[in-house]
């Protein structure tokens, strides 16, 4: 567990909750939040000089070991703040990369995370040979690439190329598998959506399976595929990594790779949570799917309706994966899309 102070410059309440959840998922404990409504960015430290002093006091009073900046900083801004506050400063991207490093299980997942980490670090190493050694051993710094962080740029470049090659091999194998599956004509459904909306819970309910479901951001990293039957037809369901707003560019590639199956699925369930800002969640997911060129028919599933405080728009399919409400209806909608509607296209 690492105690942290958060610097918040985005003043939406939900954003702060999300950041705190990210910190918890990375094994951090929030000891305080320093907020600044940044009207003019201070080039050296992003936030103003007085605010940096306020962060320093918060660090000293709480004994926090790290500062989490809820956004992006340039490498020199990171170092300048860190010099004043006396502890390492990590960005939201470091935090997300860290959670991914912790969760990566499959060999592909590990390659993807290491690649994303190295791609993030590489341009930041210029003329800053010493900067990484300042990161210490807290959150935001671990991962498959950790031991290699102190080697030089050339070594990192070489490692990136070699990881890219391994990944290309994995992708080629998967493509063959997908082509074989397409030939066997098994219909497929992908569960995609914002993180923590209940995708894994829904997969488990539909397929009577037991993939990890947990109240934590990015509980799922590697995709899992299971079978289920609807009206006696065998259908493949794939659970996928969750999306998040402002995903680091370095991780977008990793997402795109683990989402290959979603890209080729006949039907995509875009899952959001009725207890959160579901309009934003649907939109964030749609944005990624559009960018990836996913062509499957999209069904918008509003999960956790048991928790809904307001009346949810009718245009979504309302369900509760937890208590089973709406699941039968959802299955029939999926069936219609796969076996009836698409025949007419
Ligand atoms: N109240 C309620 N909770 C639910 C429902 N569905 C899932 N949950 C809970 O929401 C939390 C997240 O569920 P997951 O299935 O792990 O969510 P996910 O979308 O797979 O999350 P990531 O893999 O982290 O992106 C768990 O604590 C579930 O028990 C639901 O319909 N109602
Ligand atoms: Mg999951």
PDB file of N, CA and C and ligand atoms in Angstrom, residues 103 192-204 211-221 239-243 271 273 275 302-307 319-325, ligand 1:
ATOM      1  N   UNK A 103      -2.265  -6.589 -13.498  1.00  0.00           N
ATOM      2  CA  UNK A 103      -3.288  -7.548 -13.911  1.00  0.00           C
ATOM      3  C   UNK A 103      -2.871  -8.480 -15.033  1.00  0.00           C
ATOM      4  N   UNK A 192     -18.549  -5.471 -24.562  1.00  0.00           N
ATOM      5  CA  UNK A 192     -17.594  -4.375 -24.396  1.00  0.00           C
ATOM      6  C   UNK A 192     -18.252  -3.275 -23.572  1.00  0.00           C
ATOM      7  N   UNK A 193     -17.466  -2.325 -23.096  1.00  0.00           N
ATOM      8  CA  UNK A 193     -18.075  -1.240 -22.337  1.00  0.00           C
ATOM      9  C   UNK A 193     -17.127  -0.643 -21.332  1.00  0.00           C
ATOM     10  N   UNK A 194     -17.590   0.389 -20.709  1.00  0.00           N
ATOM     11  CA  UNK A 194     -16.803   1.107 -19.709  1.00  0.00           C
ATOM     12  C   UNK A 194     -16.398   0.147 -18.594  1.00  0.00           C
ATOM     13  N   UNK A 195     -15.291   0.454 -17.929  1.00  0.00           N
ATOM     14  CA  UNK A 195     -14.825  -0.439 -16.862  1.00  0.00           C
ATOM     15  C   UNK A 195     -15.785  -0.449 -15.665  1.00  0.00           C
ATOM     16  N   UNK A 196     -15.905  -1.617 -15.053  1.00  0.00           N
ATOM     17  CA  UNK A 196     -16.710  -1.802 -13.839  1.00  0.00           C
ATOM     18  C   UNK A 196     -18.221  -1.693 -14.062  1.00  0.00           C
ATOM     19  N   UNK A 197     -18.679  -1.929 -15.283  1.00  0.00           N
ATOM     20  CA  UNK A 197     -20.125  -1.825 -15.547  1.00  0.00           C
ATOM     21  C   UNK A 197     -20.845  -3.170 -15.427  1.00  0.00           C
ATOM     22  N   UNK A 198     -20.072  -4.249 -15.258  1.00  0.00           N
ATOM     23  CA  UNK A 198     -20.709  -5.553 -15.060  1.00  0.00           C
ATOM     24  C   UNK A 198     -20.632  -6.483 -16.262  1.00  0.00           C
ATOM     25  N   UNK A 199     -19.647  -6.285 -17.126  1.00  0.00           N
ATOM     26  CA  UNK A 199     -19.514  -7.136 -18.314  1.00  0.00           C
ATOM     27  C   UNK A 199     -19.206  -8.584 -17.921  1.00  0.00           C
ATOM     28  N   UNK A 200     -18.262  -8.742 -16.995  1.00  0.00           N
ATOM     29  CA  UNK A 200     -17.889 -10.109 -16.600  1.00  0.00           C
ATOM     30  C   UNK A 200     -19.047 -10.795 -15.884  1.00  0.00           C
ATOM     31  N   UNK A 201     -19.757 -10.030 -15.058  1.00  0.00           N
ATOM     32  CA  UNK A 201     -20.919 -10.588 -14.356  1.00  0.00           C
ATOM     33  C   UNK A 201     -21.962 -11.054 -15.371  1.00  0.00           C
ATOM     34  N   UNK A 202     -22.156 -10.262 -16.412  1.00  0.00           N
ATOM     35  CA  UNK A 202     -23.140 -10.614 -17.443  1.00  0.00           C
ATOM     36  C   UNK A 202     -22.699 -11.861 -18.202  1.00  0.00           C
ATOM     37  N   UNK A 203     -21.412 -11.922 -18.554  1.00  0.00           N
ATOM     38  CA  UNK A 203     -20.898 -13.119 -19.239  1.00  0.00           C
ATOM     39  C   UNK A 203     -21.153 -14.351 -18.381  1.00  0.00           C
ATOM     40  N   UNK A 204     -20.830 -14.240 -17.103  1.00  0.00           N
ATOM     41  CA  UNK A 204     -21.005 -15.379 -16.204  1.00  0.00           C
ATOM     42  C   UNK A 204     -22.465 -15.809 -16.123  1.00  0.00           C
ATOM     43  N   UNK A 211     -15.669 -16.301 -14.724  1.00  0.00           N
ATOM     44  CA  UNK A 211     -14.545 -15.368 -14.869  1.00  0.00           C
ATOM     45  C   UNK A 211     -14.636 -14.345 -13.732  1.00  0.00           C
ATOM     46  N   UNK A 212     -13.515 -13.712 -13.427  1.00  0.00           N
ATOM     47  CA  UNK A 212     -13.456 -12.812 -12.268  1.00  0.00           C
ATOM     48  C   UNK A 212     -14.396 -11.615 -12.423  1.00  0.00           C
ATOM     49  N   UNK A 213     -15.266 -11.426 -11.458  1.00  0.00           N
ATOM     50  CA  UNK A 213     -16.074 -10.207 -11.392  1.00  0.00           C
ATOM     51  C   UNK A 213     -15.744  -9.516 -10.079  1.00  0.00           C
ATOM     52  N   UNK A 214     -15.475  -8.242 -10.140  1.00  0.00           N
ATOM     53  CA  UNK A 214     -15.002  -7.559  -8.940  1.00  0.00           C
ATOM     54  C   UNK A 214     -15.302  -6.072  -9.023  1.00  0.00           C
ATOM     55  N   UNK A 215     -15.618  -5.464  -7.890  1.00  0.00           N
ATOM     56  CA  UNK A 215     -15.892  -4.034  -7.850  1.00  0.00           C
ATOM     57  C   UNK A 215     -14.563  -3.284  -7.858  1.00  0.00           C
ATOM     58  N   UNK A 216     -13.961  -3.233  -9.024  1.00  0.00           N
ATOM     59  CA  UNK A 216     -12.619  -2.652  -9.142  1.00  0.00           C
ATOM     60  C   UNK A 216     -12.417  -2.286 -10.607  1.00  0.00           C
ATOM     61  N   UNK A 217     -11.727  -1.167 -10.864  1.00  0.00           N
ATOM     62  CA  UNK A 217     -11.485  -0.791 -12.250  1.00  0.00           C
ATOM     63  C   UNK A 217     -10.476  -1.755 -12.878  1.00  0.00           C
ATOM     64  N   UNK A 218     -10.749  -2.141 -14.088  1.00  0.00           N
ATOM     65  CA  UNK A 218      -9.873  -3.031 -14.862  1.00  0.00           C
ATOM     66  C   UNK A 218      -9.652  -4.393 -14.188  1.00  0.00           C
ATOM     67  N   UNK A 219     -10.739  -4.960 -13.640  1.00  0.00           N
ATOM     68  CA  UNK A 219     -10.624  -6.314 -13.096  1.00  0.00           C
ATOM     69  C   UNK A 219     -10.293  -7.283 -14.231  1.00  0.00           C
ATOM     70  N   UNK A 220     -10.880  -7.057 -15.378  1.00  0.00           N
ATOM     71  CA  UNK A 220     -10.603  -7.908 -16.545  1.00  0.00           C
ATOM     72  C   UNK A 220      -9.556  -7.225 -17.408  1.00  0.00           C
ATOM     73  N   UNK A 221      -8.556  -7.993 -17.811  1.00  0.00           N
ATOM     74  CA  UNK A 221      -7.597  -7.437 -18.761  1.00  0.00           C
ATOM     75  C   UNK A 221      -7.567  -8.309 -20.016  1.00  0.00           C
ATOM     76  N   UNK A 239     -15.789 -11.779 -23.260  1.00  0.00           N
ATOM     77  CA  UNK A 239     -15.692 -10.688 -22.266  1.00  0.00           C
ATOM     78  C   UNK A 239     -14.386  -9.948 -22.538  1.00  0.00           C
ATOM     79  N   UNK A 240     -14.394  -8.632 -22.429  1.00  0.00           N
ATOM     80  CA  UNK A 240     -13.206  -7.862 -22.809  1.00  0.00           C
ATOM     81  C   UNK A 240     -12.817  -6.841 -21.735  1.00  0.00           C
ATOM     82  N   UNK A 241     -11.647  -6.270 -21.917  1.00  0.00           N
ATOM     83  CA  UNK A 241     -11.143  -5.215 -21.028  1.00  0.00           C
ATOM     84  C   UNK A 241     -12.101  -4.016 -21.090  1.00  0.00           C
ATOM     85  N   UNK A 242     -12.248  -3.315 -19.957  1.00  0.00           N
ATOM     86  CA  UNK A 242     -13.142  -2.155 -19.933  1.00  0.00           C
ATOM     87  C   UNK A 242     -12.470  -0.892 -20.448  1.00  0.00           C
ATOM     88  N   UNK A 243     -13.286   0.030 -20.905  1.00  0.00           N
ATOM     89  CA  UNK A 243     -12.755   1.314 -21.379  1.00  0.00           C
ATOM     90  C   UNK A 243     -12.748   2.335 -20.259  1.00  0.00           C
ATOM     91  N   UNK A 271     -22.005  -2.220 -22.943  1.00  0.00           N
ATOM     92  CA  UNK A 271     -22.582  -2.274 -21.594  1.00  0.00           C
ATOM     93  C   UNK A 271     -22.207  -1.020 -20.803  1.00  0.00           C
ATOM     94  N   UNK A 273     -23.390   1.367 -17.001  1.00  0.00           N
ATOM     95  CA  UNK A 273     -23.990   1.172 -15.686  1.00  0.00           C
ATOM     96  C   UNK A 273     -25.027   2.259 -15.403  1.00  0.00           C
ATOM     97  N   UNK A 275     -25.967   3.164 -12.697  1.00  0.00           N
ATOM     98  CA  UNK A 275     -25.640   3.928 -11.496  1.00  0.00           C
ATOM     99  C   UNK A 275     -24.530   4.941 -11.765  1.00  0.00           C
ATOM    100  N   UNK A 302     -28.075  -1.390 -20.652  1.00  0.00           N
ATOM    101  CA  UNK A 302     -27.930  -0.613 -19.422  1.00  0.00           C
ATOM    102  C   UNK A 302     -28.046  -1.577 -18.245  1.00  0.00           C
ATOM    103  N   UNK A 303     -26.887  -1.875 -17.636  1.00  0.00           N
ATOM    104  CA  UNK A 303     -26.836  -2.846 -16.534  1.00  0.00           C
ATOM    105  C   UNK A 303     -26.999  -2.116 -15.192  1.00  0.00           C
ATOM    106  N   UNK A 304     -27.100  -2.883 -14.140  1.00  0.00           N
ATOM    107  CA  UNK A 304     -27.248  -2.374 -12.766  1.00  0.00           C
ATOM    108  C   UNK A 304     -28.513  -1.541 -12.618  1.00  0.00           C
ATOM    109  N   UNK A 305     -29.569  -1.925 -13.358  1.00  0.00           N
ATOM    110  CA  UNK A 305     -30.821  -1.159 -13.254  1.00  0.00           C
ATOM    111  C   UNK A 305     -31.425  -1.281 -11.854  1.00  0.00           C
ATOM    112  N   UNK A 306     -31.003  -2.309 -11.107  1.00  0.00           N
ATOM    113  CA  UNK A 306     -31.460  -2.411  -9.705  1.00  0.00           C
ATOM    114  C   UNK A 306     -30.975  -1.232  -8.873  1.00  0.00           C
ATOM    115  N   UNK A 307     -29.924  -0.549  -9.337  1.00  0.00           N
ATOM    116  CA  UNK A 307     -29.380   0.584  -8.577  1.00  0.00           C
ATOM    117  C   UNK A 307     -29.839   1.942  -9.121  1.00  0.00           C
ATOM    118  N   UNK A 319     -31.194  -4.087 -17.891  1.00  0.00           N
ATOM    119  CA  UNK A 319     -31.002  -5.375 -17.221  1.00  0.00           C
ATOM    120  C   UNK A 319     -30.372  -5.175 -15.839  1.00  0.00           C
ATOM    121  N   UNK A 320     -30.397  -6.253 -15.062  1.00  0.00           N
ATOM    122  CA  UNK A 320     -29.564  -6.331 -13.874  1.00  0.00           C
ATOM    123  C   UNK A 320     -28.880  -7.693 -13.933  1.00  0.00           C
ATOM    124  N   UNK A 321     -27.591  -7.686 -14.250  1.00  0.00           N
ATOM    125  CA  UNK A 321     -26.864  -8.957 -14.338  1.00  0.00           C
ATOM    126  C   UNK A 321     -26.857  -9.624 -12.970  1.00  0.00           C
ATOM    127  N   UNK A 322     -26.959  -8.812 -11.935  1.00  0.00           N
ATOM    128  CA  UNK A 322     -26.889  -9.336 -10.577  1.00  0.00           C
ATOM    129  C   UNK A 322     -28.145 -10.140 -10.214  1.00  0.00           C
ATOM    130  N   UNK A 323     -29.338  -9.526 -10.430  1.00  0.00           N
ATOM    131  CA  UNK A 323     -30.540 -10.288 -10.027  1.00  0.00           C
ATOM    132  C   UNK A 323     -31.270 -10.941 -11.202  1.00  0.00           C
ATOM    133  N   UNK A 324     -30.729 -10.782 -12.403  1.00  0.00           N
ATOM    134  CA  UNK A 324     -31.290 -11.507 -13.553  1.00  0.00           C
ATOM    135  C   UNK A 324     -32.384 -10.759 -14.308  1.00  0.00           C
ATOM    136  N   UNK A 325     -32.790  -9.605 -13.832  1.00  0.00           N
ATOM    137  CA  UNK A 325     -33.856  -8.870 -14.525  1.00  0.00           C
ATOM    138  C   UNK A 325     -33.454  -8.544 -15.957  1.00  0.00           C
TER     139      UNK A 325
HETATM  140  N1  LIG B   1     -25.971  -3.802  -8.135  1.00  0.00           N
HETATM  141  C1  LIG B   1     -25.447  -4.418  -9.179  1.00  0.00           C
HETATM  142  N2  LIG B   1     -24.135  -4.694  -9.196  1.00  0.00           N
HETATM  143  C2  LIG B   1     -23.639  -5.332 -10.280  1.00  0.00           C
HETATM  144  C3  LIG B   1     -24.440  -5.710 -11.385  1.00  0.00           C
HETATM  145  N3  LIG B   1     -23.656  -6.300 -12.300  1.00  0.00           N
HETATM  146  C4  LIG B   1     -22.412  -6.302 -11.786  1.00  0.00           C
HETATM  147  N4  LIG B   1     -22.388  -5.718 -10.575  1.00  0.00           N
HETATM  148  C5  LIG B   1     -21.209  -5.507  -9.693  1.00  0.00           C
HETATM  149  O1  LIG B   1     -20.359  -4.544 -10.300  1.00  0.00           O
HETATM  150  C6  LIG B   1     -18.990  -4.851 -10.026  1.00  0.00           C
HETATM  151  C7  LIG B   1     -18.214  -4.949 -11.315  1.00  0.00           C
HETATM  152  O2  LIG B   1     -18.637  -6.078 -12.026  1.00  0.00           O
HETATM  153  P1  LIG B   1     -17.741  -6.754 -13.153  1.00  0.00           P
HETATM  154  O3  LIG B   1     -18.589  -7.789 -13.811  1.00  0.00           O
HETATM  155  O4  LIG B   1     -16.424  -7.157 -12.631  1.00  0.00           O
HETATM  156  O5  LIG B   1     -17.563  -5.491 -14.143  1.00  0.00           O
HETATM  157  P2  LIG B   1     -16.700  -5.397 -15.463  1.00  0.00           P
HETATM  158  O6  LIG B   1     -17.457  -4.531 -16.403  1.00  0.00           O
HETATM  159  O7  LIG B   1     -16.347  -6.748 -15.949  1.00  0.00           O
HETATM  160  O8  LIG B   1     -15.439  -4.609 -14.930  1.00  0.00           O
HETATM  161  P3  LIG B   1     -13.919  -4.538 -15.486  1.00  0.00           P
HETATM  162  O9  LIG B   1     -13.513  -5.895 -15.924  1.00  0.00           O
HETATM  163  O10 LIG B   1     -13.164  -4.060 -14.305  1.00  0.00           O
HETATM  164  O11 LIG B   1     -13.946  -3.536 -16.594  1.00  0.00           O
HETATM  165  C8  LIG B   1     -19.001  -6.163  -9.237  1.00  0.00           C
HETATM  166  O12 LIG B   1     -18.901  -5.846  -7.870  1.00  0.00           O
HETATM  167  C9  LIG B   1     -20.357  -6.761  -9.558  1.00  0.00           C
HETATM  168  O13 LIG B   1     -20.869  -7.588  -8.517  1.00  0.00           O
HETATM  169  C10 LIG B   1     -25.846  -5.404 -11.317  1.00  0.00           C
HETATM  170  O14 LIG B   1     -26.655  -5.683 -12.215  1.00  0.00           O
HETATM  171  N5  LIG B   1     -26.277  -4.755 -10.195  1.00  0.00           N
END
